[in-house]
Short mmCIF file of C-alpha atoms and ligand atoms in Angstrom, two decimals:
data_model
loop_
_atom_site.label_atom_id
_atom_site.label_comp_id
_atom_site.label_asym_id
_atom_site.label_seq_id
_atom_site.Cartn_x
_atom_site.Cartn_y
_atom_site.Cartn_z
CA UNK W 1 -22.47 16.92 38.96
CA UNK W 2 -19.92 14.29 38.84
CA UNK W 3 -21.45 13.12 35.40
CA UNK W 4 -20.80 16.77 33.37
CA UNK W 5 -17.52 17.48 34.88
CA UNK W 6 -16.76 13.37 33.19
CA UNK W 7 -18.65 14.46 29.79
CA UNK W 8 -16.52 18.02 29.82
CA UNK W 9 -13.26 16.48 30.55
CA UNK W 10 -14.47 13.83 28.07
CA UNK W 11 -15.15 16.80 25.39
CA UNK W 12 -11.87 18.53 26.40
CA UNK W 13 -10.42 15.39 26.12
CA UNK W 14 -11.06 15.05 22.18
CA UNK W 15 -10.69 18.38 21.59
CA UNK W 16 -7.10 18.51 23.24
CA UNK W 17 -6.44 15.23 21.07
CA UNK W 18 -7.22 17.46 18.02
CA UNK W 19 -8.47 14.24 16.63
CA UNK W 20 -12.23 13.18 15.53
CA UNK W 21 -13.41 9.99 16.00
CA UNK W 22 -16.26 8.47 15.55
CA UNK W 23 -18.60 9.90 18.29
CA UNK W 24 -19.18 6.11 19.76
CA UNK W 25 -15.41 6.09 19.66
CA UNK W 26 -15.56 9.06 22.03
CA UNK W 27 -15.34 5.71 24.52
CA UNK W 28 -12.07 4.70 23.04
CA UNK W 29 -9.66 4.85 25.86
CA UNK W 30 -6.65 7.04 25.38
CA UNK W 31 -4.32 3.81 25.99
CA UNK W 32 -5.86 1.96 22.73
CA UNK W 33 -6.16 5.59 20.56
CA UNK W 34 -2.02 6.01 20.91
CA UNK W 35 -1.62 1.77 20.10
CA UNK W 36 -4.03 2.30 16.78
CA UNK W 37 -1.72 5.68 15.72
CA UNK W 38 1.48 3.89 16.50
CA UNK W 39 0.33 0.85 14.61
CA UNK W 40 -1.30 3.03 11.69
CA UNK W 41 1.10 5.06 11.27
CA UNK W 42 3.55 2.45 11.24
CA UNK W 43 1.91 0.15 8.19
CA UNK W 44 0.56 2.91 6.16
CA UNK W 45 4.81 4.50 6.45
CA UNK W 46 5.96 1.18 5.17
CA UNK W 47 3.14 1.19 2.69
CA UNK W 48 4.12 4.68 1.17
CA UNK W 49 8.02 3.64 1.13
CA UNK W 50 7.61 0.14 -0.48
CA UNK W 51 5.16 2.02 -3.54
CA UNK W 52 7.13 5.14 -3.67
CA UNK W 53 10.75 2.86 -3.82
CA UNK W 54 8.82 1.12 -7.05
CA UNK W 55 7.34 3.98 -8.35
CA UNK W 56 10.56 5.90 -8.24
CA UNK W 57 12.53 3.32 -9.97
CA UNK W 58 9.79 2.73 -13.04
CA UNK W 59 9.85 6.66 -13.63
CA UNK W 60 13.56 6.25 -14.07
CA UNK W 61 12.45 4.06 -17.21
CA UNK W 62 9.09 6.12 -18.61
CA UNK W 63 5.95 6.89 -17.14
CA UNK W 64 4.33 4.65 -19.58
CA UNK W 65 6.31 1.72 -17.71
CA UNK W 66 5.96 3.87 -14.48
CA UNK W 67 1.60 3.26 -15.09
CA UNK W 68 2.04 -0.73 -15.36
CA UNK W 69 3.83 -0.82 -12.42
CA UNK W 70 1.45 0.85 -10.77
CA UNK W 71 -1.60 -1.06 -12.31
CA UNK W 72 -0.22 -4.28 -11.87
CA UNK W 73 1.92 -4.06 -8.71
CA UNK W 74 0.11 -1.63 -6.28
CA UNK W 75 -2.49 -4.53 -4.60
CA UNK W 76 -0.02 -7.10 -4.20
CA UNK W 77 2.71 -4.75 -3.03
CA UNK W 78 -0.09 -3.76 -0.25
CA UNK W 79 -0.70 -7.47 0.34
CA UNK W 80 2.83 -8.22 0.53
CA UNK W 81 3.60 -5.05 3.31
CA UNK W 82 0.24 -6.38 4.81
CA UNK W 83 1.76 -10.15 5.28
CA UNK W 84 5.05 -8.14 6.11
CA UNK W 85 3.36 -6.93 9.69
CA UNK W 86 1.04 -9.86 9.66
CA UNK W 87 -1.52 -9.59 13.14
CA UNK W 88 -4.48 -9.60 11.10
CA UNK W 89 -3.78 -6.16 9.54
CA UNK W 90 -5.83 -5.05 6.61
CA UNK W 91 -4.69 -1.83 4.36
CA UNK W 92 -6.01 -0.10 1.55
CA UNK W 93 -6.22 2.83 -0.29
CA UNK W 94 -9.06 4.75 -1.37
CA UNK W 95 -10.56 7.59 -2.45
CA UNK W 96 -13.56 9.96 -3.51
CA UNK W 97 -11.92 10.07 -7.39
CA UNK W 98 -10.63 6.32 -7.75
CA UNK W 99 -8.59 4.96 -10.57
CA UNK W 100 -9.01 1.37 -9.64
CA UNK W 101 -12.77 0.27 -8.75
CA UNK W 102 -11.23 -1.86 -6.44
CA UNK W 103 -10.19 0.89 -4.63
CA UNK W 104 -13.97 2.02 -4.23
CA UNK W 105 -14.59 3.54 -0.55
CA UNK W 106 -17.14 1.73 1.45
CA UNK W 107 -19.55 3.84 3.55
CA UNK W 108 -16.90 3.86 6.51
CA UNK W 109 -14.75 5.36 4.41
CA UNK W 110 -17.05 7.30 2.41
CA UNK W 111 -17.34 9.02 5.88
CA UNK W 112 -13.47 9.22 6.81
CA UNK W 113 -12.60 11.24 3.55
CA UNK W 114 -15.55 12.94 3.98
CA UNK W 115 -13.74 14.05 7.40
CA UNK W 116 -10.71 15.17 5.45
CA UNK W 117 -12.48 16.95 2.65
CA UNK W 118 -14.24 19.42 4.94
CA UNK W 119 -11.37 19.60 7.44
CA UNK W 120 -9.70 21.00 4.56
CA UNK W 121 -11.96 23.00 3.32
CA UNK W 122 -12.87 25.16 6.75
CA UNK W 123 -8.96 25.33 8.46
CA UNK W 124 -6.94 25.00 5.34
CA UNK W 125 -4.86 22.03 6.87
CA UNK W 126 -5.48 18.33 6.33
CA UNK W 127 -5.76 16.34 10.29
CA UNK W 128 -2.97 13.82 11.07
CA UNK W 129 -5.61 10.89 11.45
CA UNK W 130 -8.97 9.88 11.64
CA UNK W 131 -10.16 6.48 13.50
CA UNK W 132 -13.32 4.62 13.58
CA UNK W 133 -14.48 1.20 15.17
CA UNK W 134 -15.84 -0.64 12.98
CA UNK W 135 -17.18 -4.71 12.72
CA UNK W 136 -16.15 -5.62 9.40
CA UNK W 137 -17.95 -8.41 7.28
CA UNK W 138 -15.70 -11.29 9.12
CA UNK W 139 -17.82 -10.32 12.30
CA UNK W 140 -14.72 -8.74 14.04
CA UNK W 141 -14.13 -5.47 15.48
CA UNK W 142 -11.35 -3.23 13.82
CA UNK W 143 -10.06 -0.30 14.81
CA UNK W 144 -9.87 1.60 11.07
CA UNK W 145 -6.69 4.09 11.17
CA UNK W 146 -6.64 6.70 8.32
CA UNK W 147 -4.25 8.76 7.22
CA UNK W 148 -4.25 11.09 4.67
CA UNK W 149 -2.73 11.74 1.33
CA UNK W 150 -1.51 14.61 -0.28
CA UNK W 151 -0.57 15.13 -3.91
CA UNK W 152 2.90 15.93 -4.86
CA UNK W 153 4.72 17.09 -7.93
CA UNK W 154 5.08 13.54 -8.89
CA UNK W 155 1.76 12.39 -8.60
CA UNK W 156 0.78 14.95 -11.67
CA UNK W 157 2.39 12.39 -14.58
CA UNK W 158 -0.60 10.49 -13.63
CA UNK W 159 -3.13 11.96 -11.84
CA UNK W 160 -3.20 15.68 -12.96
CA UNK W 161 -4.75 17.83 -15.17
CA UNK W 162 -5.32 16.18 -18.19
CA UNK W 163 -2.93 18.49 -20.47
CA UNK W 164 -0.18 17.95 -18.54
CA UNK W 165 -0.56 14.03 -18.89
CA UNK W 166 1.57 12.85 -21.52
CA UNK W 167 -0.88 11.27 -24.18
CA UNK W 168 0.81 7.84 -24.40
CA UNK W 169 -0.02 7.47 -20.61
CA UNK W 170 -2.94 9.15 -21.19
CA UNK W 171 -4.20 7.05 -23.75
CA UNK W 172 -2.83 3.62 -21.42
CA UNK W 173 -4.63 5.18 -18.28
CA UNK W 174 -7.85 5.14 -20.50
CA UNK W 175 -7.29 1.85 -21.77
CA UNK W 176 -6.35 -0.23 -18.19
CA UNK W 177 -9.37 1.93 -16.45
CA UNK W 178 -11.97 3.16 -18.97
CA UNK W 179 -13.70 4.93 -15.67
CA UNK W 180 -10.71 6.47 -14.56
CA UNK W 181 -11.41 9.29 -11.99
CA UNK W 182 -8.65 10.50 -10.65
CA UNK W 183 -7.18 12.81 -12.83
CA UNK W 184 -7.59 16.55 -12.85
CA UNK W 185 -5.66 16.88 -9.32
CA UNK W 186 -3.17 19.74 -8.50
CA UNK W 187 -0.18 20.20 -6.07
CA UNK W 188 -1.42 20.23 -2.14
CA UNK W 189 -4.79 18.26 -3.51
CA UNK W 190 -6.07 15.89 -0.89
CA UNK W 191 -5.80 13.01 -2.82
CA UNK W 192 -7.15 9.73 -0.45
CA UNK W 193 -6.21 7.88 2.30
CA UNK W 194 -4.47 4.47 3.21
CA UNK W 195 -6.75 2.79 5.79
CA UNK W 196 -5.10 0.01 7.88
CA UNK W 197 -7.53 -1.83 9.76
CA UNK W 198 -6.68 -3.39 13.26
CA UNK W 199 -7.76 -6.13 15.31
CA UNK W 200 -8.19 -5.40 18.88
CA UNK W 201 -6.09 -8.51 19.46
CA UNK W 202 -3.32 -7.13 17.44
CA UNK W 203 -3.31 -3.79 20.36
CA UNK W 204 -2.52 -6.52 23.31
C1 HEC X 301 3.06 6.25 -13.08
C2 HEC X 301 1.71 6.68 -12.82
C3 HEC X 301 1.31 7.05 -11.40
C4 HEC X 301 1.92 7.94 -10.55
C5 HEC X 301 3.17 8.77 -10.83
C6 HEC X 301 1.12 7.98 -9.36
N1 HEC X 301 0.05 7.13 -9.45
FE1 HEC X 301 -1.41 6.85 -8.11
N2 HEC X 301 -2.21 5.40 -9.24
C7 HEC X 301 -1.77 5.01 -10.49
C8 HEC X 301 -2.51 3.83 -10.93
C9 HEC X 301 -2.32 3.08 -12.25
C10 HEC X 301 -3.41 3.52 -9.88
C11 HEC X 301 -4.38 2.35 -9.81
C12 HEC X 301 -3.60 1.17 -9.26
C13 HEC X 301 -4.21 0.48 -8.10
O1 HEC X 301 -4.08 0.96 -6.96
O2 HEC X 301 -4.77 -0.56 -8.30
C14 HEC X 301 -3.20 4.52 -8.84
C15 HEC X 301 -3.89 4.54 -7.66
C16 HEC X 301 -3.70 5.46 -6.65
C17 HEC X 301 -4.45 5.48 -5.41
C18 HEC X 301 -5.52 4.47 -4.96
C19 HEC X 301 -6.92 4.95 -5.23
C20 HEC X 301 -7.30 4.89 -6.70
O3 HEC X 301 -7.40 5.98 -7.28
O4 HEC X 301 -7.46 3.79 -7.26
C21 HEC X 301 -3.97 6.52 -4.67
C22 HEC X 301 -4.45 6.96 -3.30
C23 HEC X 301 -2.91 7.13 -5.45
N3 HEC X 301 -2.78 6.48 -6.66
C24 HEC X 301 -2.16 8.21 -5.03
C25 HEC X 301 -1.03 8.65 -5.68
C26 HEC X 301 -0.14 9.67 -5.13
C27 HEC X 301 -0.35 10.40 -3.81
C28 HEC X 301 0.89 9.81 -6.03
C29 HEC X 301 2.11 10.67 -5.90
C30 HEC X 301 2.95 10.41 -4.75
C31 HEC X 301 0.61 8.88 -7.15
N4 HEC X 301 -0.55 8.21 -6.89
C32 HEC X 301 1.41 8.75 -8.26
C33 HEC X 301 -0.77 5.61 -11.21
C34 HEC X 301 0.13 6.54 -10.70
#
């Protein structure tokens, strides 16, 4: 008896939270779930402001200058925001329709934007987060806070449908990334997510 009313408060629980996690994760106590969203959210803001200040000011110049910016500056602006709130945290950003292979999704992820994808699909609306636990290749445990990212009018000069690509950046976008995938995308797209990975140390 006591046992159901623990696994229906535990269900109510996650429902409530309006948050899936990995079902093993069902265990993760509410205390460390609102750390992992404060820190995620946190990093993957600064993220977003440090490549959208960059982005913003190469579009002043051209998109053409705007995509080597982007190419060339993206990773070590991450690794710079990533040294910038330092505790071990990891970030990334990937997706199902990469640009840069070494943006690739694992099969975490592959599972995470999988999450978003069908979230999407069946209530229209894209979920605030999704976390797993996860022991990553050093041997220690993470906490894996995603969030989700939508595309905006901006985002088309690069990623959208090829005839509205301007053929210089077009042709550049071919050139840097002869695989390119992620083009073809339209206004309220879900585009990827940034995934900032968290020691349990860095909750204490
Ligand atoms: C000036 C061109 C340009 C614009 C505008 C642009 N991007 Fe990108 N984007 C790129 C390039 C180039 C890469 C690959 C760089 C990298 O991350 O290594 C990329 C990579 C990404 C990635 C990482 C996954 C992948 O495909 O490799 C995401 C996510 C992303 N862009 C989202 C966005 C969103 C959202 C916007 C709008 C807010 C946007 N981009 C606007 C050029 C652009």
């Amino acid at each position: 008896m006591k046992k159901s009313i623990f696994i229906s408060a535990l269900i109510g629980a996650v429902i409530l939270s309006g948050c899936k996690t990995k079902e093993e994760n069902v265990k993760v106590n509410p205390v460390d779930e609102k750390k992992v969203v404060e820190i995620g959210e946190e990093t993957s803001k600064k993220l977003l402001k440090t490549l959208k200040g960059e982005l913003v000011n190469a579009m002043k110049d051209s998109p053409q200058k705007a995509i080597n910016v982007c190419s060339q500056k993206a990773i070590p602006l991450t690794k710079k925001v990533e040294e910038e709130i330092d505790h071990g945290i990891k970030i990334k950003r990937t997706s199902f329709k990469y640009r840069n292979p070494a943006n690739a999704p694992d099969s975490y992820e592959k599972e995470a934007l999988k999450y978003f994808e069908e979230s999407l699909k069946e209530t229209g609306k894209l979920p605030k987060y999704y976390i797993q636990k996860v022991k990553e290749e050093d041997g220690k445990v993470y906490y894996r806070y995603y969030k989700p990212l939508k595309v905006a009018p901006v985002c088309l000069t690069c990623h959208g449908e090829k005839k509205y690509i301007d053929e210089t950046v077009y042709q550049k976008i071919k050139t840097i990334y002869p695989n390119d995938k992620a083009t073809g995308y339209k206004v309220g797209d879900f585009r990827g997510v940034i995934r900032v990975s968290i020691p349990l140390e860095a909750l204490k």
